[in-house]
mmCIF file of N, CA and C in Angstrom:
data_model
loop_
_atom_site.group_PDB
_atom_site.id
_atom_site.type_symbol
_atom_site.label_atom_id
_atom_site.label_comp_id
_atom_site.label_asym_id
_atom_site.label_seq_id
_atom_site.Cartn_x
_atom_site.Cartn_y
_atom_site.Cartn_z
ATOM 1 N N MET A 1 112.467 80.742 109.291
ATOM 2 C CA MET A 1 112.666 80.289 108.032
ATOM 3 C C MET A 1 111.020 80.004 107.501
ATOM 4 N N GLU A 2 111.036 80.442 106.242
ATOM 5 C CA GLU A 2 109.832 80.105 105.342
ATOM 6 C C GLU A 2 109.736 78.707 104.965
ATOM 7 N N CYS A 3 108.623 78.131 104.827
ATOM 8 C CA CYS A 3 108.656 76.977 104.257
ATOM 9 C C CYS A 3 107.260 76.525 103.181
ATOM 10 N N GLN A 4 107.625 75.864 102.304
ATOM 11 C CA GLN A 4 106.447 75.478 101.634
ATOM 12 C C GLN A 4 106.377 73.857 101.435
ATOM 13 N N LEU A 5 105.179 73.384 101.514
ATOM 14 C CA LEU A 5 104.820 71.892 101.193
ATOM 15 C C LEU A 5 104.274 71.585 99.945
ATOM 16 N N ARG A 6 105.282 71.036 99.245
ATOM 17 C CA ARG A 6 104.885 70.684 97.722
ATOM 18 C C ARG A 6 104.335 69.331 97.468
ATOM 19 N N ASP A 7 103.145 69.131 96.811
ATOM 20 C CA ASP A 7 102.597 67.919 96.722
ATOM 21 C C ASP A 7 102.216 67.746 95.385
ATOM 22 N N TYR A 8 103.077 66.580 94.873
ATOM 23 C CA TYR A 8 102.894 66.368 93.478
ATOM 24 C C TYR A 8 102.220 65.078 93.123
ATOM 25 N N ARG A 9 101.229 64.878 91.970
ATOM 26 C CA ARG A 9 100.489 63.626 91.674
ATOM 27 C C ARG A 9 101.244 63.302 90.426
ATOM 28 N N ILE A 10 101.878 62.387 90.300
ATOM 29 C CA ILE A 10 102.782 61.820 89.209
ATOM 30 C C ILE A 10 101.783 60.850 88.437
ATOM 31 N N LYS A 11 101.946 60.716 86.922
ATOM 32 C CA LYS A 11 101.297 60.062 86.148
ATOM 33 C C LYS A 11 101.718 58.658 86.566
ATOM 34 N N THR A 12 100.686 57.547 86.491
ATOM 35 C CA THR A 12 101.042 56.311 86.756
ATOM 36 C C THR A 12 102.119 55.559 85.827
ATOM 37 N N GLY A 13 102.850 55.048 86.291
ATOM 38 C CA GLY A 13 104.025 54.490 85.633
ATOM 39 C C GLY A 13 105.342 55.410 85.719
ATOM 40 N N GLU A 14 105.325 56.674 85.957
ATOM 41 C CA GLU A 14 106.308 57.431 85.944
ATOM 42 C C GLU A 14 107.002 57.992 87.163
ATOM 43 N N LEU A 15 106.669 57.338 88.311
ATOM 44 C CA LEU A 15 107.212 58.056 89.293
ATOM 45 C C LEU A 15 108.413 57.667 89.689
ATOM 46 N N SER A 16 109.015 56.538 89.252
ATOM 47 C CA SER A 16 110.519 56.240 89.524
ATOM 48 C C SER A 16 111.454 57.083 88.889
ATOM 49 N N GLU A 17 110.897 57.552 87.668
ATOM 50 C CA GLU A 17 111.577 58.307 86.794
ATOM 51 C C GLU A 17 111.448 59.692 87.097
ATOM 52 N N TRP A 18 110.456 60.233 87.815
ATOM 53 C CA TRP A 18 110.267 61.503 88.161
ATOM 54 C C TRP A 18 111.181 61.904 89.394
ATOM 55 N N ILE A 19 111.067 60.800 89.981
ATOM 56 C CA ILE A 19 111.857 61.161 91.610
ATOM 57 C C ILE A 19 113.337 61.055 91.248
ATOM 58 N N GLY A 20 113.936 60.090 90.229
ATOM 59 C CA GLY A 20 115.254 60.168 89.798
ATOM 60 C C GLY A 20 115.527 61.788 89.309
ATOM 61 N N GLU A 21 114.780 62.333 88.472
ATOM 62 C CA GLU A 21 114.849 63.547 87.866
ATOM 63 C C GLU A 21 114.951 64.798 88.925
ATOM 64 N N TRP A 22 114.144 64.388 89.908
ATOM 65 C CA TRP A 22 114.041 65.524 90.949
ATOM 66 C C TRP A 22 115.274 65.411 91.683
ATOM 67 N N ARG A 23 115.854 64.186 92.108
ATOM 68 C CA ARG A 23 117.121 64.091 93.175
ATOM 69 C C ARG A 23 118.202 64.473 92.234
ATOM 70 N N THR A 24 118.230 64.723 90.989
ATOM 71 C CA THR A 24 119.448 64.767 90.203
ATOM 72 C C THR A 24 119.570 66.189 89.724
ATOM 73 N N LEU A 25 118.225 66.812 89.343
ATOM 74 C CA LEU A 25 118.121 68.068 88.770
ATOM 75 C C LEU A 25 117.773 69.156 89.602
ATOM 76 N N VAL A 26 116.733 68.905 90.205
ATOM 77 C CA VAL A 26 115.596 69.797 91.144
ATOM 78 C C VAL A 26 116.688 70.012 92.540
ATOM 79 N N TYR A 27 116.717 68.764 93.197
ATOM 80 C CA TYR A 27 117.373 69.076 94.512
ATOM 81 C C TYR A 27 118.733 69.827 94.468
ATOM 82 N N PRO A 28 119.526 69.518 93.557
ATOM 83 C CA PRO A 28 121.007 70.281 93.616
ATOM 84 C C PRO A 28 120.723 71.853 93.256
ATOM 85 N N LEU A 29 119.818 71.831 92.414
ATOM 86 C CA LEU A 29 119.650 73.248 92.018
ATOM 87 C C LEU A 29 118.893 74.229 93.265
ATOM 88 N N ARG A 30 117.994 73.822 93.845
ATOM 89 C CA ARG A 30 117.494 74.492 95.105
ATOM 90 C C ARG A 30 118.435 74.592 96.293
ATOM 91 N N VAL A 31 119.339 73.579 96.192
ATOM 92 C CA VAL A 31 120.352 73.861 97.425
ATOM 93 C C VAL A 31 121.545 74.870 96.837
ATOM 94 N N LYS A 32 122.054 74.685 95.601
ATOM 95 C CA LYS A 32 122.912 75.974 95.099
ATOM 96 C C LYS A 32 122.090 77.107 95.227
ATOM 97 N N MET A 33 120.901 77.542 95.146
ATOM 98 C CA MET A 33 120.213 78.615 95.039
ATOM 99 C C MET A 33 120.051 79.205 96.629
ATOM 100 N N GLY A 34 120.498 78.389 97.654
ATOM 101 C CA GLY A 34 120.128 78.783 98.975
ATOM 102 C C GLY A 34 119.276 78.149 99.778
ATOM 103 N N PHE A 35 118.147 77.295 99.158
ATOM 104 C CA PHE A 35 117.133 76.649 99.783
ATOM 105 C C PHE A 35 117.751 75.351 100.504
ATOM 106 N N ARG A 36 116.798 75.085 101.511
ATOM 107 C CA ARG A 36 117.157 73.819 102.241
ATOM 108 C C ARG A 36 115.769 72.617 101.825
ATOM 109 N N ILE A 37 116.086 71.458 101.719
ATOM 110 C CA ILE A 37 115.179 70.664 101.533
ATOM 111 C C ILE A 37 114.828 69.919 102.887
ATOM 112 N N ILE A 38 113.854 69.936 103.355
ATOM 113 C CA ILE A 38 113.508 69.631 104.946
ATOM 114 C C ILE A 38 113.277 68.343 104.959
ATOM 115 N N GLY A 39 112.506 67.724 103.728
ATOM 116 C CA GLY A 39 112.157 66.213 103.762
ATOM 117 C C GLY A 39 111.394 66.098 102.581
ATOM 118 N N ASP A 40 111.496 64.808 102.186
ATOM 119 C CA ASP A 40 110.577 64.284 100.866
ATOM 120 C C ASP A 40 110.209 62.939 101.262
ATOM 121 N N TRP A 41 109.118 62.643 100.436
ATOM 122 C CA TRP A 41 108.394 61.487 100.995
ATOM 123 C C TRP A 41 107.747 61.043 99.500
ATOM 124 N N VAL A 42 107.682 59.575 99.422
ATOM 125 C CA VAL A 42 107.110 59.147 98.247
ATOM 126 C C VAL A 42 105.580 58.123 98.852
ATOM 127 N N VAL A 43 104.599 58.365 98.264
ATOM 128 C CA VAL A 43 103.493 57.493 98.425
ATOM 129 C C VAL A 43 103.154 56.856 97.201
ATOM 130 N N GLU A 44 103.641 55.642 97.275
ATOM 131 C CA GLU A 44 103.668 54.741 95.835
ATOM 132 C C GLU A 44 102.109 54.431 95.764
ATOM 133 N N GLU A 45 101.479 54.014 96.456
ATOM 134 C CA GLU A 45 100.048 53.724 96.251
ATOM 135 C C GLU A 45 99.363 54.664 95.630
ATOM 136 N N GLU A 46 99.630 56.024 95.658
ATOM 137 C CA GLU A 46 98.810 57.140 94.951
ATOM 138 C C GLU A 46 99.535 57.981 94.195
ATOM 139 N N ASN A 47 100.533 57.492 93.874
ATOM 140 C CA ASN A 47 101.592 58.111 92.843
ATOM 141 C C ASN A 47 101.984 59.765 93.098
ATOM 142 N N ARG A 48 102.231 59.846 94.605
ATOM 143 C CA ARG A 48 102.373 60.985 95.075
ATOM 144 C C ARG A 48 103.802 61.325 95.544
ATOM 145 N N PHE A 49 104.332 62.512 95.457
ATOM 146 C CA PHE A 49 105.745 62.932 95.812
ATOM 147 C C PHE A 49 105.326 63.994 96.643
ATOM 148 N N LEU A 50 105.963 64.345 97.865
ATOM 149 C CA LEU A 50 105.722 65.461 98.594
ATOM 150 C C LEU A 50 106.912 65.709 99.165
ATOM 151 N N TRP A 51 107.240 67.139 99.191
ATOM 152 C CA TRP A 51 108.786 67.714 99.692
ATOM 153 C C TRP A 51 108.250 69.065 100.713
ATOM 154 N N ILE A 52 109.187 69.285 101.434
ATOM 155 C CA ILE A 52 109.099 70.530 102.040
ATOM 156 C C ILE A 52 110.482 71.596 101.801
ATOM 157 N N LEU A 53 110.187 72.443 101.275
ATOM 158 C CA LEU A 53 111.449 73.149 100.823
ATOM 159 C C LEU A 53 111.306 74.625 101.737
ATOM 160 N N GLY A 54 112.646 74.756 102.390
ATOM 161 C CA GLY A 54 112.717 75.789 103.280
ATOM 162 C C GLY A 54 113.657 77.072 102.632
ATOM 163 N N TRP A 55 113.336 78.070 103.227
ATOM 164 C CA TRP A 55 114.156 79.264 102.629
ATOM 165 C C TRP A 55 114.390 80.031 103.961
ATOM 166 N N GLU A 56 115.743 80.455 104.418
ATOM 167 C CA GLU A 56 116.311 81.385 105.492
ATOM 168 C C GLU A 56 116.546 82.725 104.861
ATOM 169 N N GLY A 57 115.424 83.638 104.986
ATOM 170 C CA GLY A 57 115.921 84.954 104.268
ATOM 171 C C GLY A 57 114.875 85.900 104.970
ATOM 172 N N PRO A 58 114.995 87.371 104.550
ATOM 173 C CA PRO A 58 114.156 88.226 105.078
ATOM 174 C C PRO A 58 112.452 87.605 105.148
ATOM 175 N N PRO A 59 111.777 87.908 105.855
ATOM 176 C CA PRO A 59 110.206 87.481 105.967
ATOM 177 C C PRO A 59 109.730 88.171 104.445
ATOM 178 N N GLY A 60 109.110 87.229 104.113
ATOM 179 C CA GLY A 60 108.298 87.461 102.879
ATOM 180 C C GLY A 60 109.049 87.187 101.717
ATOM 181 N N SER A 61 110.616 86.902 101.596
ATOM 182 C CA SER A 61 111.343 86.792 100.373
ATOM 183 C C SER A 61 111.453 85.584 99.920
ATOM 184 N N PHE A 62 110.597 84.837 100.277
ATOM 185 C CA PHE A 62 110.716 83.293 99.658
ATOM 186 C C PHE A 62 110.072 83.283 98.282
ATOM 187 N N GLU A 63 109.142 84.177 98.073
ATOM 188 C CA GLU A 63 108.604 84.227 96.730
ATOM 189 C C GLU A 63 109.371 84.869 95.679
ATOM 190 N N GLU A 64 110.401 85.665 96.113
ATOM 191 C CA GLU A 64 111.412 86.268 95.225
ATOM 192 C C GLU A 64 112.155 85.277 94.604
#
């Protein structure tokens, strides 16, 4: 399985809205497309959202 760590810095005051949209729009779309969400974390003090996205496919096919 190939994985990517994604680290987002969100504008101050917009973290809750951003997380809500990620959970209702991005998460289901990624799962529908065959990806696995390994984990997601919020660092509120830094307005950061991190997640690990996994793909089980032929080596090197993640980018496709």
